[in-house]
C-alpha cells in the first residue's frame, strides 16, 4: 500500500467555550483558548490517502485533484474564518483541534475519486498534533 499525504495550511479564529460552564470554569478548563474576544491559530492540515497505484497512471490519487478537493470542501470554509461563528460544519461543536479533525474527516471521506482516506492530521501549534482515522 502507498500512503499519499497532501499538506495544506489555514489560519482561523476560535474560542473554546462550553456554555454549560461559567466563564471562570471555562477559563480553568480551556485556558487562553477561552478568551471571550477570540484568538487565532495557524493550522497545518495533513490528509493521508491509502491505496495501490493505478497501473495506467502510477497514482493512488491524482494529487492535484486531491488538492482541489481539500481546497473546495475544507480550506475555503475555514481559512481566515471564525470557526465558532462562520464555519457551518462546526456549528454547535466546541472547535477543539480534535473536533475539527473529525469534522474534516467527515467532509472528505466520501469525496475521493480513488484510494481511501486513511487519516486526517491537524497541528494547532508546532508542538500539538492531532490525528483521526475514522474510528
Ligand atoms: Ni486556541
PDB file of C-alpha atoms and ligand atoms in Angstrom:
ATOM      1  CA  UNK A   1       0.000   0.000   0.000  1.00  0.00           C
ATOM      2  CA  UNK A   2       1.093   3.549  -0.689  1.00  0.00           C
ATOM      3  CA  UNK A   3       0.210   6.384   1.680  1.00  0.00           C
ATOM      4  CA  UNK A   4      -0.145   9.746  -0.072  1.00  0.00           C
ATOM      5  CA  UNK A   5      -0.047  12.912   2.034  1.00  0.00           C
ATOM      6  CA  UNK A   6      -1.224  16.341   0.969  1.00  0.00           C
ATOM      7  CA  UNK A   7      -0.355  19.194   3.325  1.00  0.00           C
ATOM      8  CA  UNK A   8      -2.352  22.422   3.488  1.00  0.00           C
ATOM      9  CA  UNK A   9      -2.323  25.335   5.911  1.00  0.00           C
ATOM     10  CA  UNK A  10      -5.010  27.711   7.073  1.00  0.00           C
ATOM     11  CA  UNK A  11      -5.479  30.414   9.656  1.00  0.00           C
ATOM     12  CA  UNK A  12      -8.634  30.623  11.731  1.00  0.00           C
ATOM     13  CA  UNK A  13     -10.046  32.164  14.884  1.00  0.00           C
ATOM     14  CA  UNK A  14     -11.875  30.312  17.626  1.00  0.00           C
ATOM     15  CA  UNK A  15     -12.904  30.250  21.232  1.00  0.00           C
ATOM     16  CA  UNK A  16     -13.046  27.079  23.300  1.00  0.00           C
ATOM     17  CA  UNK A  17     -16.104  27.528  25.457  1.00  0.00           C
ATOM     18  CA  UNK A  18     -18.866  25.365  26.838  1.00  0.00           C
ATOM     19  CA  UNK A  19     -21.991  27.419  27.608  1.00  0.00           C
ATOM     20  CA  UNK A  20     -22.853  24.924  30.380  1.00  0.00           C
ATOM     21  CA  UNK A  21     -19.939  26.270  32.412  1.00  0.00           C
ATOM     22  CA  UNK A  22     -19.329  29.703  33.936  1.00  0.00           C
ATOM     23  CA  UNK A  23     -16.686  31.999  32.442  1.00  0.00           C
ATOM     24  CA  UNK A  24     -14.414  31.119  35.336  1.00  0.00           C
ATOM     25  CA  UNK A  25     -14.837  27.380  34.793  1.00  0.00           C
ATOM     26  CA  UNK A  26     -14.294  27.783  31.052  1.00  0.00           C
ATOM     27  CA  UNK A  27     -11.079  29.654  31.706  1.00  0.00           C
ATOM     28  CA  UNK A  28      -9.936  26.939  34.094  1.00  0.00           C
ATOM     29  CA  UNK A  29     -10.612  24.163  31.547  1.00  0.00           C
ATOM     30  CA  UNK A  30      -9.645  25.860  28.290  1.00  0.00           C
ATOM     31  CA  UNK A  31      -7.085  28.449  29.459  1.00  0.00           C
ATOM     32  CA  UNK A  32      -6.080  31.099  26.923  1.00  0.00           C
ATOM     33  CA  UNK A  33      -8.170  29.387  24.236  1.00  0.00           C
ATOM     34  CA  UNK A  34     -11.282  30.531  26.143  1.00  0.00           C
ATOM     35  CA  UNK A  35     -10.604  34.251  25.639  1.00  0.00           C
ATOM     36  CA  UNK A  36     -14.082  35.793  25.030  1.00  0.00           C
ATOM     37  CA  UNK A  37     -12.613  38.103  22.352  1.00  0.00           C
ATOM     38  CA  UNK A  38     -11.292  35.231  20.198  1.00  0.00           C
ATOM     39  CA  UNK A  39      -7.762  34.418  19.100  1.00  0.00           C
ATOM     40  CA  UNK A  40      -6.252  32.654  16.113  1.00  0.00           C
ATOM     41  CA  UNK A  41      -4.056  29.729  15.161  1.00  0.00           C
ATOM     42  CA  UNK A  42      -2.081  28.864  12.056  1.00  0.00           C
ATOM     43  CA  UNK A  43      -3.179  25.286  11.467  1.00  0.00           C
ATOM     44  CA  UNK A  44      -1.337  22.676   9.437  1.00  0.00           C
ATOM     45  CA  UNK A  45      -3.559  20.005   7.912  1.00  0.00           C
ATOM     46  CA  UNK A  46      -2.331  16.705   6.500  1.00  0.00           C
ATOM     47  CA  UNK A  47      -4.721  14.490   4.560  1.00  0.00           C
ATOM     48  CA  UNK A  48      -3.441  10.949   4.013  1.00  0.00           C
ATOM     49  CA  UNK A  49      -4.914   8.688   1.329  1.00  0.00           C
ATOM     50  CA  UNK A  50      -4.008   4.996   1.043  1.00  0.00           C
ATOM     51  CA  UNK A  51      -4.247   2.646  -1.921  1.00  0.00           C
ATOM     52  CA  UNK A  52      -2.478   0.840  -4.751  1.00  0.00           C
ATOM     53  CA  UNK A  53      -1.098   2.836  -7.682  1.00  0.00           C
ATOM     54  CA  UNK A  54      -3.357   2.689 -10.714  1.00  0.00           C
ATOM     55  CA  UNK A  55      -1.373   0.781 -13.402  1.00  0.00           C
ATOM     56  CA  UNK A  56      -2.380   3.297 -16.081  1.00  0.00           C
ATOM     57  CA  UNK A  57      -1.320   6.448 -14.164  1.00  0.00           C
ATOM     58  CA  UNK A  58       1.005   5.228 -11.410  1.00  0.00           C
ATOM     59  CA  UNK A  59      -1.109   7.283  -8.990  1.00  0.00           C
ATOM     60  CA  UNK A  60      -3.061   6.244  -5.896  1.00  0.00           C
ATOM     61  CA  UNK A  61      -4.864   9.537  -6.312  1.00  0.00           C
ATOM     62  CA  UNK A  62      -4.067  12.434  -8.605  1.00  0.00           C
ATOM     63  CA  UNK A  63      -2.566  14.832  -6.074  1.00  0.00           C
ATOM     64  CA  UNK A  64      -3.722  17.944  -7.915  1.00  0.00           C
ATOM     65  CA  UNK A  65      -7.292  16.593  -7.715  1.00  0.00           C
ATOM     66  CA  UNK A  66      -6.779  15.858  -4.015  1.00  0.00           C
ATOM     67  CA  UNK A  67      -5.517  19.417  -3.508  1.00  0.00           C
ATOM     68  CA  UNK A  68      -8.596  20.842  -5.274  1.00  0.00           C
ATOM     69  CA  UNK A  69     -10.973  18.656  -3.204  1.00  0.00           C
ATOM     70  CA  UNK A  70      -9.368  19.761   0.082  1.00  0.00           C
ATOM     71  CA  UNK A  71      -9.495  23.415  -1.014  1.00  0.00           C
ATOM     72  CA  UNK A  72     -13.151  23.222  -2.051  1.00  0.00           C
ATOM     73  CA  UNK A  73     -14.522  21.252   0.894  1.00  0.00           C
ATOM     74  CA  UNK A  74     -12.262  22.359   3.751  1.00  0.00           C
ATOM     75  CA  UNK A  75      -9.897  25.289   3.217  1.00  0.00           C
ATOM     76  CA  UNK A  76     -12.465  27.603   1.608  1.00  0.00           C
ATOM     77  CA  UNK A  77     -14.712  27.113   4.668  1.00  0.00           C
ATOM     78  CA  UNK A  78     -12.098  27.665   7.382  1.00  0.00           C
ATOM     79  CA  UNK A  79      -9.301  29.913   6.123  1.00  0.00           C
ATOM     80  CA  UNK A  80      -9.467  33.368   7.736  1.00  0.00           C
ATOM     81  CA  UNK A  81     -12.800  32.442   9.301  1.00  0.00           C
ATOM     82  CA  UNK A  82     -14.150  32.322  12.837  1.00  0.00           C
ATOM     83  CA  UNK A  83     -14.741  28.611  13.477  1.00  0.00           C
ATOM     84  CA  UNK A  84     -17.406  29.291  16.142  1.00  0.00           C
ATOM     85  CA  UNK A  85     -19.445  31.730  14.051  1.00  0.00           C
ATOM     86  CA  UNK A  86     -18.755  31.226  10.346  1.00  0.00           C
ATOM     87  CA  UNK A  87     -17.981  27.576   9.702  1.00  0.00           C
ATOM     88  CA  UNK A  88     -21.224  25.676   9.064  1.00  0.00           C
ATOM     89  CA  UNK A  89     -19.770  22.228   9.787  1.00  0.00           C
ATOM     90  CA  UNK A  90     -18.558  23.329  13.260  1.00  0.00           C
ATOM     91  CA  UNK A  91     -21.948  24.715  14.375  1.00  0.00           C
ATOM     92  CA  UNK A  92     -22.783  23.565  17.901  1.00  0.00           C
ATOM     93  CA  UNK A  93     -19.408  21.838  18.316  1.00  0.00           C
ATOM     94  CA  UNK A  94     -16.567  23.046  20.541  1.00  0.00           C
ATOM     95  CA  UNK A  95     -13.846  23.912  17.976  1.00  0.00           C
ATOM     96  CA  UNK A  96     -11.065  21.930  19.632  1.00  0.00           C
ATOM     97  CA  UNK A  97      -8.472  20.544  17.255  1.00  0.00           C
ATOM     98  CA  UNK A  98      -9.857  17.058  17.988  1.00  0.00           C
ATOM     99  CA  UNK A  99     -13.329  18.085  16.829  1.00  0.00           C
ATOM    100  CA  UNK A 100     -12.001  19.932  13.762  1.00  0.00           C
ATOM    101  CA  UNK A 101     -10.116  16.751  12.743  1.00  0.00           C
ATOM    102  CA  UNK A 102     -13.291  14.636  12.996  1.00  0.00           C
ATOM    103  CA  UNK A 103     -15.305  17.226  11.048  1.00  0.00           C
ATOM    104  CA  UNK A 104     -12.702  17.378   8.257  1.00  0.00           C
ATOM    105  CA  UNK A 105     -12.676  13.574   8.036  1.00  0.00           C
ATOM    106  CA  UNK A 106     -16.467  13.569   7.575  1.00  0.00           C
ATOM    107  CA  UNK A 107     -16.204  16.228   4.850  1.00  0.00           C
ATOM    108  CA  UNK A 108     -13.609  14.300   2.853  1.00  0.00           C
ATOM    109  CA  UNK A 109     -14.313  10.601   3.405  1.00  0.00           C
ATOM    110  CA  UNK A 110     -16.824  10.248   0.548  1.00  0.00           C
ATOM    111  CA  UNK A 111     -15.234  12.792  -1.817  1.00  0.00           C
ATOM    112  CA  UNK A 112     -12.137  10.923  -3.005  1.00  0.00           C
ATOM    113  CA  UNK A 113     -12.195   9.643  -6.608  1.00  0.00           C
ATOM    114  CA  UNK A 114      -9.644   6.899  -5.813  1.00  0.00           C
ATOM    115  CA  UNK A 115      -7.775   5.490  -2.829  1.00  0.00           C
ATOM    116  CA  UNK A 116      -9.226   5.529   0.687  1.00  0.00           C
ATOM    117  CA  UNK A 117      -8.992   8.237   3.307  1.00  0.00           C
ATOM    118  CA  UNK A 118      -6.513   6.899   5.867  1.00  0.00           C
ATOM    119  CA  UNK A 119      -6.009   9.790   8.299  1.00  0.00           C
ATOM    120  CA  UNK A 120      -6.627  13.459   8.890  1.00  0.00           C
ATOM    121  CA  UNK A 121      -3.848  15.113  10.884  1.00  0.00           C
ATOM    122  CA  UNK A 122      -4.085  18.603  12.237  1.00  0.00           C
ATOM    123  CA  UNK A 123      -1.495  20.652  14.101  1.00  0.00           C
ATOM    124  CA  UNK A 124      -2.720  23.677  16.030  1.00  0.00           C
ATOM    125  CA  UNK A 125       0.790  24.755  17.006  1.00  0.00           C
ATOM    126  CA  UNK A 126       4.266  23.448  16.262  1.00  0.00           C
ATOM    127  CA  UNK A 127       4.000  21.243  19.330  1.00  0.00           C
ATOM    128  CA  UNK A 128       0.418  19.939  19.342  1.00  0.00           C
ATOM    129  CA  UNK A 129      -0.638  17.326  16.766  1.00  0.00           C
ATOM    130  CA  UNK A 130      -3.944  15.534  16.417  1.00  0.00           C
ATOM    131  CA  UNK A 131      -4.908  12.639  14.194  1.00  0.00           C
ATOM    132  CA  UNK A 132      -8.191  10.947  13.283  1.00  0.00           C
ATOM    133  CA  UNK A 133      -8.561   7.678  11.368  1.00  0.00           C
ATOM    134  CA  UNK A 134     -12.320   7.385  11.349  1.00  0.00           C
ATOM    135  CA  UNK A 135     -12.889   5.138  14.365  1.00  0.00           C
TER     136      UNK A 135
HETATM  137 NI1  LIG B   1      -6.948  28.258  20.643  1.00  0.00          NI
END
